[in-house]
Every structure is written in structure tokens, then in C-alpha cells.
mmCIF file of N, CA and C in Angstrom:
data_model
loop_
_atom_site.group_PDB
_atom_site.id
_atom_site.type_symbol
_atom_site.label_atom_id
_atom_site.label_comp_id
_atom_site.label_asym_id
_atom_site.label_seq_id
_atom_site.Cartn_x
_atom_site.Cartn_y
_atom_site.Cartn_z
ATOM 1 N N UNK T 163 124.440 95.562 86.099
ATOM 2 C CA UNK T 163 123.282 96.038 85.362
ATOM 3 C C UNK T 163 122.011 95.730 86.143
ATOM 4 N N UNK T 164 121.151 96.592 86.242
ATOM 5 C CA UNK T 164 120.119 96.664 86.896
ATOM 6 C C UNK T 164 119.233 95.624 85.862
ATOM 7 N N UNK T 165 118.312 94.817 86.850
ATOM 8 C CA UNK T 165 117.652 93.913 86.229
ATOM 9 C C UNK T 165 116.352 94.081 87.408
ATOM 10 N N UNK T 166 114.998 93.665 86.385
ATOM 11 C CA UNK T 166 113.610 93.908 86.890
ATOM 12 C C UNK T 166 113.005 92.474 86.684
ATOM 13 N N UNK T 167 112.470 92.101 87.038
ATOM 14 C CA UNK T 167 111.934 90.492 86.545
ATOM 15 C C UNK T 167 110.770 90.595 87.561
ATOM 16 N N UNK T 168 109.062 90.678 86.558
ATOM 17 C CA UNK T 168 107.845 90.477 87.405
ATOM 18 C C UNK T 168 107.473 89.220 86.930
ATOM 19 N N UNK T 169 106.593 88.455 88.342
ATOM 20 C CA UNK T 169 106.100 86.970 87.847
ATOM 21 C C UNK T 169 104.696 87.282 88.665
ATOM 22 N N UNK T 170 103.641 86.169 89.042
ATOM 23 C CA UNK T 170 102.727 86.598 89.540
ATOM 24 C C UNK T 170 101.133 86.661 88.490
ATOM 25 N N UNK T 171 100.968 87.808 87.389
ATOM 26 C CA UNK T 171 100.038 87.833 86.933
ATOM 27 C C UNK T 171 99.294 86.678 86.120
ATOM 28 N N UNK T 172 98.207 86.960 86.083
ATOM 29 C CA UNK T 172 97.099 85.976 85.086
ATOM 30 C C UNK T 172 95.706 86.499 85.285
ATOM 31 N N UNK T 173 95.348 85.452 85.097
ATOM 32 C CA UNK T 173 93.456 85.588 85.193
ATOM 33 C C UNK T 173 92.889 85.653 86.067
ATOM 34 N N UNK T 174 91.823 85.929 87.007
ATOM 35 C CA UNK T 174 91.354 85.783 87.897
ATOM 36 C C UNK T 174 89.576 86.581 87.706
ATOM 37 N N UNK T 175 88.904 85.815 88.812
ATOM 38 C CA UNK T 175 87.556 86.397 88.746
ATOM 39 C C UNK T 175 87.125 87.765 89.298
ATOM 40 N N UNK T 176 86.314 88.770 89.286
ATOM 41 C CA UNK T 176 86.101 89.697 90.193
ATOM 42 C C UNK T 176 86.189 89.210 91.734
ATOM 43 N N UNK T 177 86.513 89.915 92.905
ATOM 44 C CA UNK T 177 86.574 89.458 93.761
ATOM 45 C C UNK T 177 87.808 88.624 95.166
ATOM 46 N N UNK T 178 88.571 88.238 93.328
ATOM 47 C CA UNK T 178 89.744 87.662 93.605
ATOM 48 C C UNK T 178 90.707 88.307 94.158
ATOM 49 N N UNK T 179 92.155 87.044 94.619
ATOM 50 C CA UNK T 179 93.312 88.006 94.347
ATOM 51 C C UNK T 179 94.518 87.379 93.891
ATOM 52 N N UNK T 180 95.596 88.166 93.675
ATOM 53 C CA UNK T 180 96.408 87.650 93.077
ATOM 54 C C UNK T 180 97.787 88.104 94.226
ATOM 55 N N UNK T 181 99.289 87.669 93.148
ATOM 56 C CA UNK T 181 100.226 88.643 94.615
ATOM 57 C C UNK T 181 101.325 88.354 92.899
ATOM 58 N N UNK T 182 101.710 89.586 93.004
ATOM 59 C CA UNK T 182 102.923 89.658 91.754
ATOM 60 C C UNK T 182 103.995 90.275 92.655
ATOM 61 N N UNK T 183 105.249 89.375 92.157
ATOM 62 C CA UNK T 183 106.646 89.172 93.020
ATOM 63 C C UNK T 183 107.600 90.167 91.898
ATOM 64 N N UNK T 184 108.251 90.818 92.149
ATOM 65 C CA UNK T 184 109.730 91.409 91.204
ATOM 66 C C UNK T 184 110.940 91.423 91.599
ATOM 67 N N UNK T 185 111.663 90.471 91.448
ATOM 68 C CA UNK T 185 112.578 90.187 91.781
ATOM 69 C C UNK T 185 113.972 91.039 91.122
ATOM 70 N N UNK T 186 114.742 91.396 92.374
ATOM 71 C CA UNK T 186 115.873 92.894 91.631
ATOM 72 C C UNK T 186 116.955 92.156 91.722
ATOM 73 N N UNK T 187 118.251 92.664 91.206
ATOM 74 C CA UNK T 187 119.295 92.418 90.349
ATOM 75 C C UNK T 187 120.499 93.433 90.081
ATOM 76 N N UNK T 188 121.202 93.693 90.476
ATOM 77 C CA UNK T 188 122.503 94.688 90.214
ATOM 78 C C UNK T 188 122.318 95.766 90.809
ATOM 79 N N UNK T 189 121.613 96.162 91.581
ATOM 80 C CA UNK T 189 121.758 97.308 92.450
ATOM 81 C C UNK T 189 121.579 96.789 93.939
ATOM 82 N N UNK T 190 122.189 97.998 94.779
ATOM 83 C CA UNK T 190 121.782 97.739 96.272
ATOM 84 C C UNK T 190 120.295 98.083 96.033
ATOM 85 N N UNK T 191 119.554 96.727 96.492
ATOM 86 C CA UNK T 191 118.537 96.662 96.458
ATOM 87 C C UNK T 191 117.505 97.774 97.593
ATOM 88 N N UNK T 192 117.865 97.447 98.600
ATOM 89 C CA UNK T 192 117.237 97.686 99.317
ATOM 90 C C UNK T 192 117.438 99.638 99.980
ATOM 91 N N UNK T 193 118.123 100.190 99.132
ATOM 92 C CA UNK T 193 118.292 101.948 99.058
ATOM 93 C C UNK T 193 117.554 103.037 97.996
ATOM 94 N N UNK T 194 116.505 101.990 97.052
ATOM 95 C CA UNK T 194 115.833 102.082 96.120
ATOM 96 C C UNK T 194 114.487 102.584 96.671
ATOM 97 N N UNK T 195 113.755 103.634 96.244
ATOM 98 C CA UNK T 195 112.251 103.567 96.484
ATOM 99 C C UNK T 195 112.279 102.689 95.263
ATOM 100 N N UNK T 196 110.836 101.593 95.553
ATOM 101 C CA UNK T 196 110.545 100.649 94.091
ATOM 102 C C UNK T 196 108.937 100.846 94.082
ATOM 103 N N UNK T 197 107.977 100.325 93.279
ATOM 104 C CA UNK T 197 106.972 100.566 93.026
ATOM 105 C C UNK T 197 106.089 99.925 92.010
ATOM 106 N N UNK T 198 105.158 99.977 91.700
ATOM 107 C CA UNK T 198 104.134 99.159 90.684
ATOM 108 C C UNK T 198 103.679 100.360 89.970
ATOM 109 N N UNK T 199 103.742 100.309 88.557
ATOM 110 C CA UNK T 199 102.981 100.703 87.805
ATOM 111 C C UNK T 199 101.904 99.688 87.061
ATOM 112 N N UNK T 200 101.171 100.475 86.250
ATOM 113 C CA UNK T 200 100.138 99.628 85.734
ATOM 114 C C UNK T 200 99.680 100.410 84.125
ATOM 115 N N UNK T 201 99.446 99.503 83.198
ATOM 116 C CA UNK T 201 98.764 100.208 81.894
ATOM 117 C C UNK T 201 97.644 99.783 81.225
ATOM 118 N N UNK T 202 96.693 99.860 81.233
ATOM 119 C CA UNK T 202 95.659 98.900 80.371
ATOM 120 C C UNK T 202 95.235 99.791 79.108
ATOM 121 N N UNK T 203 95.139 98.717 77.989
ATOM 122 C CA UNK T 203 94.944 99.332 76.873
ATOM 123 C C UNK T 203 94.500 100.709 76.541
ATOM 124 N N UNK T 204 95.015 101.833 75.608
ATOM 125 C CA UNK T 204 94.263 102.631 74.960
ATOM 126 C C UNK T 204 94.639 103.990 76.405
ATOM 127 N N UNK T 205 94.921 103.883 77.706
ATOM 128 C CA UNK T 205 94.783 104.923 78.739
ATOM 129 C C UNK T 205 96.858 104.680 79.435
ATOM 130 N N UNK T 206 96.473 105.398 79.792
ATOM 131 C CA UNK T 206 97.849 106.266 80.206
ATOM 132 C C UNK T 206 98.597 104.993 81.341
ATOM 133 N N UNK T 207 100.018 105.193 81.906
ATOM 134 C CA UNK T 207 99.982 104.182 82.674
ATOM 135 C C UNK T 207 100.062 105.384 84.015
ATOM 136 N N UNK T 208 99.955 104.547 84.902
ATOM 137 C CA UNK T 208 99.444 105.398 86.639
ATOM 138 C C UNK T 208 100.182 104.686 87.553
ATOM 139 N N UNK T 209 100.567 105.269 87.970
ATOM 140 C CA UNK T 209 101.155 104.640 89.073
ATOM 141 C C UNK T 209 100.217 103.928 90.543
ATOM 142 N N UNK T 210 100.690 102.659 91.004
ATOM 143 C CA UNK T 210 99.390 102.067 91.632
ATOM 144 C C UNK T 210 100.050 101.979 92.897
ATOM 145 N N UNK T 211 101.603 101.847 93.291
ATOM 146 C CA UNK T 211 101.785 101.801 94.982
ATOM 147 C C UNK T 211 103.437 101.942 94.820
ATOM 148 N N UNK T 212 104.096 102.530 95.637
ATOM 149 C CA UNK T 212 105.192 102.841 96.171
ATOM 150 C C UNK T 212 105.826 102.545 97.727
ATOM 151 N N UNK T 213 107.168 101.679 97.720
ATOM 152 C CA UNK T 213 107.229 101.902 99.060
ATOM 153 C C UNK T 213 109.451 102.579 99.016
ATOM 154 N N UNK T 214 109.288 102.753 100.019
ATOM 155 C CA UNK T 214 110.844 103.291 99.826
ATOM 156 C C UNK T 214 111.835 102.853 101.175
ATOM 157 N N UNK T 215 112.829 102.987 100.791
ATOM 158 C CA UNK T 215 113.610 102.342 102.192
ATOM 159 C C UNK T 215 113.796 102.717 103.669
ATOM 160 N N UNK T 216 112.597 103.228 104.238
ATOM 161 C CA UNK T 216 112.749 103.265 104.932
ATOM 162 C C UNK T 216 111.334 102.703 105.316
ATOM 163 N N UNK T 217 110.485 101.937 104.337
ATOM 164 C CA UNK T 217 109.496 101.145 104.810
ATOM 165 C C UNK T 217 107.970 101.410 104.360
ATOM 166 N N UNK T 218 108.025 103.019 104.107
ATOM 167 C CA UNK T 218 106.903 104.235 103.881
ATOM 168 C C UNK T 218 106.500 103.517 102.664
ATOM 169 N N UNK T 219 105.106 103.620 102.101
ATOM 170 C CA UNK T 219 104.138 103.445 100.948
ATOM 171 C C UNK T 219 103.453 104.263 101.007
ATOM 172 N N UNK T 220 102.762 104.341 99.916
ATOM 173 C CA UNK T 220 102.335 105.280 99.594
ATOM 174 C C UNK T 220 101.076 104.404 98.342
ATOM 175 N N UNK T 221 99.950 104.804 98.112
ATOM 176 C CA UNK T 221 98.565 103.816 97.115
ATOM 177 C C UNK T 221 98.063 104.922 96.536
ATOM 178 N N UNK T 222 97.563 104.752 95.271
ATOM 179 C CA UNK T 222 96.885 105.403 94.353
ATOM 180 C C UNK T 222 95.395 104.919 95.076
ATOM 181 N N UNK T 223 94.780 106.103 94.810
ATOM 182 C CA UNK T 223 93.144 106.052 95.647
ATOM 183 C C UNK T 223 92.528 105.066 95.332
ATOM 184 N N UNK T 224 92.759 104.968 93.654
ATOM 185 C CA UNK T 224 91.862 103.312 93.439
ATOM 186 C C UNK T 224 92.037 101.941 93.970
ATOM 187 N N UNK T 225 93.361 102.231 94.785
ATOM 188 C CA UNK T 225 93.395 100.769 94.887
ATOM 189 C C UNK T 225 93.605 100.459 96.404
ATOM 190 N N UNK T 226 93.690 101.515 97.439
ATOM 191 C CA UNK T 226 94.166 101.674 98.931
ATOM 192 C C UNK T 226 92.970 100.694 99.202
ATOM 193 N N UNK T 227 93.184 100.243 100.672
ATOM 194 C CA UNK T 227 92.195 99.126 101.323
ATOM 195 C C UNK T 227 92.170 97.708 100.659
ATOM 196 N N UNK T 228 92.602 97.753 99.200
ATOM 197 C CA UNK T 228 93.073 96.863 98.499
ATOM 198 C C UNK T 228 93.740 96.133 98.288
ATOM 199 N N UNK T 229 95.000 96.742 98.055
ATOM 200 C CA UNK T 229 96.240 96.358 97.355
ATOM 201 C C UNK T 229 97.446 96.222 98.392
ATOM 202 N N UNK T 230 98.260 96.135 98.753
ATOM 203 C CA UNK T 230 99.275 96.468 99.826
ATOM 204 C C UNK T 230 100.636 95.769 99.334
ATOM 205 N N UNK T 231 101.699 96.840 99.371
ATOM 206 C CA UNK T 231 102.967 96.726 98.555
ATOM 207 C C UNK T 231 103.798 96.167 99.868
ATOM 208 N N UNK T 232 104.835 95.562 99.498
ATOM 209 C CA UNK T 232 106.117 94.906 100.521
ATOM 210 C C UNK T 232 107.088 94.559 99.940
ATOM 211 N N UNK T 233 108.283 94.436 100.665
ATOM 212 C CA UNK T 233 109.805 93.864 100.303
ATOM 213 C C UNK T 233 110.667 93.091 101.013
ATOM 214 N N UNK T 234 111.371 91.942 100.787
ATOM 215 C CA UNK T 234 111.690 91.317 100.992
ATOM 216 C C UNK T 234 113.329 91.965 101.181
ATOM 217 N N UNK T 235 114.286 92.774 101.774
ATOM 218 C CA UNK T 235 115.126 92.636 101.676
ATOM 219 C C UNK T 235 116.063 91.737 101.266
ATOM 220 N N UNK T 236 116.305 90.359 102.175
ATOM 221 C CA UNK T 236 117.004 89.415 101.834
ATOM 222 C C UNK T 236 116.440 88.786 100.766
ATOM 223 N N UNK T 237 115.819 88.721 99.851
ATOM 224 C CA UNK T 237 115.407 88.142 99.011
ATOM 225 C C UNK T 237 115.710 88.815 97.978
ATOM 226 N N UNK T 238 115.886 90.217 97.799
ATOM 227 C CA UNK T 238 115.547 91.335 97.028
ATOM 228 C C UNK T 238 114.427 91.183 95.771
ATOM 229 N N UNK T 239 113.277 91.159 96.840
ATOM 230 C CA UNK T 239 112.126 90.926 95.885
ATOM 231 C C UNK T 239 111.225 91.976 96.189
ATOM 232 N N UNK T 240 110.039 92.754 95.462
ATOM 233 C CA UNK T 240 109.343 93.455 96.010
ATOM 234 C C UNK T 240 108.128 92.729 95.746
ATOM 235 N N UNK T 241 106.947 93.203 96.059
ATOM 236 C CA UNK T 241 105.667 92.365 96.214
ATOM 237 C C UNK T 241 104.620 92.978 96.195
ATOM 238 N N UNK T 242 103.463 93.011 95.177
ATOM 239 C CA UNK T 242 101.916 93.339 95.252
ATOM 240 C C UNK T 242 100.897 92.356 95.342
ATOM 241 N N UNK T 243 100.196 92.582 96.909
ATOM 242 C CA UNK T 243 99.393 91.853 97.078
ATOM 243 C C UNK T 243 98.008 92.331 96.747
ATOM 244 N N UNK T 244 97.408 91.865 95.895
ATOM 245 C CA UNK T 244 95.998 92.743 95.305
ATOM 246 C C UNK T 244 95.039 91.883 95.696
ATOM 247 N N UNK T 245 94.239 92.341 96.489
ATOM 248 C CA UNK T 245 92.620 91.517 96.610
ATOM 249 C C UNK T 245 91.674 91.851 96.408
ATOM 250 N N UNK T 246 90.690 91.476 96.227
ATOM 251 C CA UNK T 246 89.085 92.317 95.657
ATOM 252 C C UNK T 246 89.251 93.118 94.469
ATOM 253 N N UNK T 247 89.878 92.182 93.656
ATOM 254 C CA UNK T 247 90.508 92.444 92.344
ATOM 255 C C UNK T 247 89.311 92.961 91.607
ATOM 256 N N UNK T 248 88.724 94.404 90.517
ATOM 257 C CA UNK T 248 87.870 94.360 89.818
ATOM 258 C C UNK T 248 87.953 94.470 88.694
ATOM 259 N N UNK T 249 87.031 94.189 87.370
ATOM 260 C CA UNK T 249 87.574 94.762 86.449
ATOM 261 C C UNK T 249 88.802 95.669 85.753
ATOM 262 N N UNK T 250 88.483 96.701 86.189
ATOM 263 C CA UNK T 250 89.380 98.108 86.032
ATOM 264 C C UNK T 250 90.731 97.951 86.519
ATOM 265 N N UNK T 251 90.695 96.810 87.315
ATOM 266 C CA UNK T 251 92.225 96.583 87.291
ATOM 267 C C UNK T 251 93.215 95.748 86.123
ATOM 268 N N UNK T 252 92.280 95.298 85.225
ATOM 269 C CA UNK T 252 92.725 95.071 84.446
ATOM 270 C C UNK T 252 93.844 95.603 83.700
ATOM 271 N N UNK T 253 94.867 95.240 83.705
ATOM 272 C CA UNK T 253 96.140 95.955 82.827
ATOM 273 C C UNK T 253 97.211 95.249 82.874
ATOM 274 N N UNK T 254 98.718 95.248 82.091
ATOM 275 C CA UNK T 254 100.064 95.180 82.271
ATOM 276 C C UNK T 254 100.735 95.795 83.444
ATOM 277 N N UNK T 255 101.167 95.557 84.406
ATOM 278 C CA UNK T 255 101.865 95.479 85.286
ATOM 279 C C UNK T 255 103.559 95.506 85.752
ATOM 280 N N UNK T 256 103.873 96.916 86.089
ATOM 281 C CA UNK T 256 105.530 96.844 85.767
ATOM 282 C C UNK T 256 106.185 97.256 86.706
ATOM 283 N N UNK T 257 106.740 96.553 87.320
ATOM 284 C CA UNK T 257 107.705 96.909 88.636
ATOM 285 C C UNK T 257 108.851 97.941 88.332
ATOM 286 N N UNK T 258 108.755 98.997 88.779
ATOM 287 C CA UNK T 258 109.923 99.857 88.494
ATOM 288 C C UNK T 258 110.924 100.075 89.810
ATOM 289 N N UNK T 259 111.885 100.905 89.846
ATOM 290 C CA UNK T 259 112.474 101.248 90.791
ATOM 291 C C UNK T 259 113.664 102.792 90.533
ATOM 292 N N UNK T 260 113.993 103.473 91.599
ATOM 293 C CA UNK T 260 114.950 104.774 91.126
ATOM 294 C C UNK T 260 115.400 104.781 92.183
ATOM 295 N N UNK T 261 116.558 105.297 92.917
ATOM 296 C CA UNK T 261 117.172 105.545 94.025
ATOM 297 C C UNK T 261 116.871 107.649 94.460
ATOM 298 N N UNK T 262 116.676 107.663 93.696
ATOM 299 C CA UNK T 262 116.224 109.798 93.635
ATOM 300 C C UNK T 262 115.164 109.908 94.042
ATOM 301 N N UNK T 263 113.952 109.411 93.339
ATOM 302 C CA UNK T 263 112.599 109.593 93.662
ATOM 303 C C UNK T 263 111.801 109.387 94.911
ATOM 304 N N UNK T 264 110.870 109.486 95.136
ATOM 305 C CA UNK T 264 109.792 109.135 96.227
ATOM 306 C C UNK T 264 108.717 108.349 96.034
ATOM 307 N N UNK T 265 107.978 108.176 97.019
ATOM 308 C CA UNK T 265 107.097 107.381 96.863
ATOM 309 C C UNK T 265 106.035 108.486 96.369
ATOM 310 N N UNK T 266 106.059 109.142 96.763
ATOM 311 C CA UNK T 266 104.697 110.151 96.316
ATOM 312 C C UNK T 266 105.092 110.691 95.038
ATOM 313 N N UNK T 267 105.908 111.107 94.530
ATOM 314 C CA UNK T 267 106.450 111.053 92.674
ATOM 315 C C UNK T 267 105.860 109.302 92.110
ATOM 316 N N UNK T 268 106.230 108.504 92.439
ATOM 317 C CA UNK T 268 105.867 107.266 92.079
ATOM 318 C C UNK T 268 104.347 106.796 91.517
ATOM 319 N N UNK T 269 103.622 107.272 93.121
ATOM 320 C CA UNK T 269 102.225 106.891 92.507
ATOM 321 C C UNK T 269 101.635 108.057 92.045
ATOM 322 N N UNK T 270 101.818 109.393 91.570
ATOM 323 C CA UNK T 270 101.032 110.706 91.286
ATOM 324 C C UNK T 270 101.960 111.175 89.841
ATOM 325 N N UNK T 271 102.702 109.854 89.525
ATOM 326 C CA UNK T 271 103.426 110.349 88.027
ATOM 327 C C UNK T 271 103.182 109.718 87.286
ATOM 328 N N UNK T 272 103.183 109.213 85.756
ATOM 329 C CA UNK T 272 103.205 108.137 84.462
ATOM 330 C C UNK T 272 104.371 107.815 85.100
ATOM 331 N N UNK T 273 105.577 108.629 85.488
ATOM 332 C CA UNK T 273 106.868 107.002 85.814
ATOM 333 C C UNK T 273 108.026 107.785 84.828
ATOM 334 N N UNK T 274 107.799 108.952 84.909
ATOM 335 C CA UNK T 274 108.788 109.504 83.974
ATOM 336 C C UNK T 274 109.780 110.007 84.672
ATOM 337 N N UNK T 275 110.809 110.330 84.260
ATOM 338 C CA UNK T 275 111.967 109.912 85.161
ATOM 339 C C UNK T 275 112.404 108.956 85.595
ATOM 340 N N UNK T 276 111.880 107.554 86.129
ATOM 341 C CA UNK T 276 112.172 106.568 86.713
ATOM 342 C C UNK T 276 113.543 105.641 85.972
ATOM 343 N N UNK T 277 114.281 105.661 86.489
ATOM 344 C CA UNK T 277 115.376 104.647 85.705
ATOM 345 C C UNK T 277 115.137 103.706 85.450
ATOM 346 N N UNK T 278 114.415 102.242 85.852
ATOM 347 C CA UNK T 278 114.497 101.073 85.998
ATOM 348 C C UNK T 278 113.294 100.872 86.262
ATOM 349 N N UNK T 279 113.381 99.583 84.684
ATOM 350 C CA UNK T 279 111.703 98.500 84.433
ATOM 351 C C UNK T 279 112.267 97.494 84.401
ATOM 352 N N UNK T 280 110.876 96.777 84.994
ATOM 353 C CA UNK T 280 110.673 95.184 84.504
ATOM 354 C C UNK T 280 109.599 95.095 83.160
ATOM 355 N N UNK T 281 109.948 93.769 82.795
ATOM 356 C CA UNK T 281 109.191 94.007 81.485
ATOM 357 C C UNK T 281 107.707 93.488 81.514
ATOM 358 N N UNK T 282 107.192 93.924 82.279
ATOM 359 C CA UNK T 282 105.442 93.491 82.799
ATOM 360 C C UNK T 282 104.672 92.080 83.009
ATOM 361 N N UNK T 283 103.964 92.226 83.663
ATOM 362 C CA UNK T 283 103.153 91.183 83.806
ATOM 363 C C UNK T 283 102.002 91.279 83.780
ATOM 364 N N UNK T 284 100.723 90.746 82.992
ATOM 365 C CA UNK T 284 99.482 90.745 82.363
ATOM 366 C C UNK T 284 98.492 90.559 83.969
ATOM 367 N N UNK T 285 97.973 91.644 84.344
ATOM 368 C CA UNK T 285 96.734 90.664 85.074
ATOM 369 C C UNK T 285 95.351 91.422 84.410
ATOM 370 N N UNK T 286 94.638 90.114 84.070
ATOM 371 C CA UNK T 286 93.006 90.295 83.725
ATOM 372 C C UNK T 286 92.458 89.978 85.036
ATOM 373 N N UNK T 287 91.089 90.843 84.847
ATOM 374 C CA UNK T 287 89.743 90.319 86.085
ATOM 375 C C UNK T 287 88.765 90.415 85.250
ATOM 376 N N UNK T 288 87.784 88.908 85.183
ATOM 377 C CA UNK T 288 86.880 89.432 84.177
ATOM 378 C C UNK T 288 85.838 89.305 85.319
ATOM 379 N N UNK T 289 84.640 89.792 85.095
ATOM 380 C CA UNK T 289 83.494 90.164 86.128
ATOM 381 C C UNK T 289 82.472 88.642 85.968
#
């Protein structure tokens, strides 16, 4: 059984950064495109970065120069490193993953279709 597990989020100031880890579970990990979504209250969720096995990523405009996604093969962990954290990044945070999809379906979709969640992780930035 496919398992998602994000750790990583909390509080932080504008400016900041944080790094949220998702650690995978029952699948060949590493044949998966995986990815970050994101939801903050009341607005849609968006997809924020994608990378796929053969290394390729792919960033939602708001957050490129920013944010930068990675994976740990032997670990089977994936990884968002977010810096110059602002407000608006404020949201729930959910590591997904699909073996079909792409990275460019990933960050330019809500995540529909996607087989496989983790059950989120909270990051606030207050200004």
C-alpha cells in the first residue's frame, strides 16, 4: 500500500525558510513523477513543483527562484526547499505522487487524477 507521510511545516517569518520532507512507502519509489501541492483556505489547491524520474522539475510561476524540489532515492524521500517564504504562501501542504502523469500535469492541474496523498503539512508566514 502506497503510503505518503509529510513532516517539515510550521511557522516562520516573511523572508524565511523552511524544507518539508515526504517520505514514500509501498511503491517503487523512485519510477514515480512526485510533487507538492498546496491549499490555503477558501481558494483552490495548485500545484507548486514537480519533479519526475528522470530528474526534470518543473515550478509554478509563484514560487520559481524560490522554492526548489529534490529526491532522495535511497531514502525514498522527496523534498521542498522553500526560501523567501511570503505571506501567500501560506497554506496546507501535500506531497502527492502517480507513476502516469508528468511534471507539467502536476504543477498546471488541482491534482486530479493523481493517485497518491500525504495527509498535509501546515506552513504559515506571517509578515
Amino acid at each position: 500500500q502506497v503510503q505518503l507521510v509529510e513532516s517539515g511545516g510550521g511557522s516562520v517569518q516573511a523572508g524565511g525558510s523552511l524544507r518539508l520532507s515526504c517520505a514514500a512507502s509501498g511503491y517503487t519509489y523512485s519510477s514515480y513523477c512526485m510533487g507538492w501541492f498546496r491549499q490555503a483556505p477558501g481558494k483552490e489547491r495548485e500545484g507548486v513543483a514537480a519533479i519526475d524520474s528522470d530528474g526534470n522539475t518543473n515550478y509554478a510561476d509563484s514560487v520559481k527562484g524560490r522554492f526548489t524540489i529534490s529526491k532522495d532515492n535511497a531514502k525514498n524521500t522527496l523534498y521542498l526547499q522553500m526560501n523567501s517564504l511570503k505571506p501567500e504562501d501560506t497554506a496546507m501542504y501535500y506531497c502527492a505522487a502517480d507513476r502516469r502523469l508528468n511534471v507539467g500535469w502536476f504543477v498546471h492541474s488541482r491534482g486530479q487524477l493523481i493517485n497518491y496523498w500525504g495527509q498535509g503539512t501546515q506552513v504559515t508566514v506571517s509578515s
